[in-house]
Short mmCIF file of C-alpha atoms in Angstrom, two decimals:
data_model
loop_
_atom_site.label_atom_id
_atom_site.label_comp_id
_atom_site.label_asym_id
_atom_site.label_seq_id
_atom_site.Cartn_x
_atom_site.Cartn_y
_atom_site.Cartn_z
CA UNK Z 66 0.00 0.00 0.00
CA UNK Z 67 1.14 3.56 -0.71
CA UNK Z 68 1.30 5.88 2.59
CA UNK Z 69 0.00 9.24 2.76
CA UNK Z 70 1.43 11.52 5.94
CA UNK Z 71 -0.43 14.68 7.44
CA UNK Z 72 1.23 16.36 10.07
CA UNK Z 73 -0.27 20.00 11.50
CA UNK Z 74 1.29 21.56 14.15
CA UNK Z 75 0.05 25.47 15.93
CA UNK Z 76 2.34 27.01 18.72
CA UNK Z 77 3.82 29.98 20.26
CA UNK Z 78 7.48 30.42 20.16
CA UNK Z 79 9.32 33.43 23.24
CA UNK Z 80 12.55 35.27 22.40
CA UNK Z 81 14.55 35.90 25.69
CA UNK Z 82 17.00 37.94 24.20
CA UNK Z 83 15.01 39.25 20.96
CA UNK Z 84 16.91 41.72 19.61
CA UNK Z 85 20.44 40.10 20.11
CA UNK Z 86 22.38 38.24 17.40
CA UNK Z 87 22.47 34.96 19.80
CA UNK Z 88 18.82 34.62 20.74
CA UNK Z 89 17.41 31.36 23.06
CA UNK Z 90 14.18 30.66 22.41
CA UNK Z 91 10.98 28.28 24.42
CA UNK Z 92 8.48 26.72 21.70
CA UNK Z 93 4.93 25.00 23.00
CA UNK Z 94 3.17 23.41 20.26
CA UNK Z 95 -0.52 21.75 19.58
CA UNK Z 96 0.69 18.79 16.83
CA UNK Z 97 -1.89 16.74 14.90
CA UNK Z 98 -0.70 14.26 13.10
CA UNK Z 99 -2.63 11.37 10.78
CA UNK Z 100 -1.47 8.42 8.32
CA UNK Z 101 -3.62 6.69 5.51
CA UNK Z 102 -2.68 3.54 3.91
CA UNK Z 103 -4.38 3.04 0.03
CA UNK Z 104 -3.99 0.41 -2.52
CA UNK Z 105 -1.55 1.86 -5.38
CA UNK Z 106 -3.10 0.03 -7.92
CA UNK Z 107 -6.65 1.51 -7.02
CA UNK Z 108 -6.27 5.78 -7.08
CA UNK Z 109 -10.05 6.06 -6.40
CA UNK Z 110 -10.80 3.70 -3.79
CA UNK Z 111 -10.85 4.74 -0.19
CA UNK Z 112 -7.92 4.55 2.23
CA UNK Z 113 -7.74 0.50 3.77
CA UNK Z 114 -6.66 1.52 7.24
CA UNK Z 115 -5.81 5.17 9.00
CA UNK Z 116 -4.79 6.76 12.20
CA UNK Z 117 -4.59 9.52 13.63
CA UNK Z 118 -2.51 11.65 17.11
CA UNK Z 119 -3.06 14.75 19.09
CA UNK Z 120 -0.43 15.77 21.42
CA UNK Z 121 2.41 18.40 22.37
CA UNK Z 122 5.73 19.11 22.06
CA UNK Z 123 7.76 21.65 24.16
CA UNK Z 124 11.10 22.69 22.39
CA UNK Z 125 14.36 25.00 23.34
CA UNK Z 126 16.36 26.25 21.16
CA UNK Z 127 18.93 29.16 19.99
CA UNK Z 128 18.75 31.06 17.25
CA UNK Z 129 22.00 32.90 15.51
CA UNK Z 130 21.24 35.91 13.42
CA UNK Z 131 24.32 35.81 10.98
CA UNK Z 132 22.75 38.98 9.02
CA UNK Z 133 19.63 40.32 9.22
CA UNK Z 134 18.30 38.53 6.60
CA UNK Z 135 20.20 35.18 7.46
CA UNK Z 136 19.23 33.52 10.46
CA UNK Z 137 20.62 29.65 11.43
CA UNK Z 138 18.88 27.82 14.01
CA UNK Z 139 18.97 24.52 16.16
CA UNK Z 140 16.69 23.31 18.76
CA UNK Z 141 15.61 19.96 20.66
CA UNK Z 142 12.08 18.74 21.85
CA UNK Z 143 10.09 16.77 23.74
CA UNK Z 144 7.19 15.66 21.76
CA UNK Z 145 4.16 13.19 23.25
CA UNK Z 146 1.47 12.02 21.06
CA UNK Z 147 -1.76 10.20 21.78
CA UNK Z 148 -3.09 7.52 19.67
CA UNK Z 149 -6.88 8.87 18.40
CA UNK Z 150 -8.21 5.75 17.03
CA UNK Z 151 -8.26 3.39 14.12
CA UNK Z 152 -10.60 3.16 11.47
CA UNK Z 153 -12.74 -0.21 11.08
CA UNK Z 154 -10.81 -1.86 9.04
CA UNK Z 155 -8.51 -2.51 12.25
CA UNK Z 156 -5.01 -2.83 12.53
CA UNK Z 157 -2.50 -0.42 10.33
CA UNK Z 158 -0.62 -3.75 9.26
CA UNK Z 159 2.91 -3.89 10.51
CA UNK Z 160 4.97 -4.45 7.18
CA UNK Z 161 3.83 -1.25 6.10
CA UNK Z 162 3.18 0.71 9.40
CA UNK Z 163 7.02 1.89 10.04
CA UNK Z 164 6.61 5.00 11.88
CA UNK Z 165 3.01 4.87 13.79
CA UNK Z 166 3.70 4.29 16.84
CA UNK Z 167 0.90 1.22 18.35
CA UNK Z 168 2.61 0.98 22.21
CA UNK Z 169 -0.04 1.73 24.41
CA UNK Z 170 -1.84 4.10 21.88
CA UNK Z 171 1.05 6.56 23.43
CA UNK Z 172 4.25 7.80 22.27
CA UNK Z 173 7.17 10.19 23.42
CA UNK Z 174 10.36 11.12 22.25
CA UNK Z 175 12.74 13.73 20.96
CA UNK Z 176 13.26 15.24 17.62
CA UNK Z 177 16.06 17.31 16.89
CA UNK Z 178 16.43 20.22 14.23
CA UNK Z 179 18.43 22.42 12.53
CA UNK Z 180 17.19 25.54 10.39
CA UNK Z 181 18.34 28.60 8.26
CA UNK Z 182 16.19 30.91 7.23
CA UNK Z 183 15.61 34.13 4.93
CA UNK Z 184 14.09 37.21 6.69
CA UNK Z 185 12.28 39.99 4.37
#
């Protein structure tokens, strides 16, 4: 089956030190996040299984402001996410689910990221 990811995420990001070059930063974030499985060799037909998670994930970070339109950025997070349900069909079926979690219908871990970014 072909895999299909959604992932939305809303939050608020706080600048201790906005208007410095080196600037640490706190990030709370809303994520939702859903997977659909379809047949490849069936475009129309509806997804066979699907699942969905609602959680959080809290994040610190620093920001370096090589310019002011250049800006380079790494952070880490803690991110938890809540299973929301399965469709009827059942199970997401394992040789293709890589990547949903299915312990306990919850998850946590830590992602890691580094950014650069233009400023207008």
């Amino acid at each position: 089956p072909s895999r299909l990811d959604l992932k939305t995420t809303v939050g608020l990001q706080y600048y201790f030190l906005s208007h410095s070059r080196f600037a640490p930063f706190l990030r709370g974030s809303l994520v939702y996040q859903a997977v659909n499985f379809k047949d490849p060799n069936d475009p129309e037909a509806e997804a066979i299984a699907r699942t969905s998670q609602l959680g959080g994930e809290l994040a610190a970070g620093l920001e370096w402001r090589a310019f002011r339109w250049l800006v380079f950025g790494a952070d880490v997070a803690y991110v938890g996410l809540k299973r929301l349900g399965e469709d009827q069909e059942g199970a997401i079926p394992m040789d293709v689910g890589k990547g949903v979690p299915t312990v306990g219908g919850f998850e946590h871990g830590a992602t890691f990221r580094f950014s650069m970014a233009l400023r207008f």
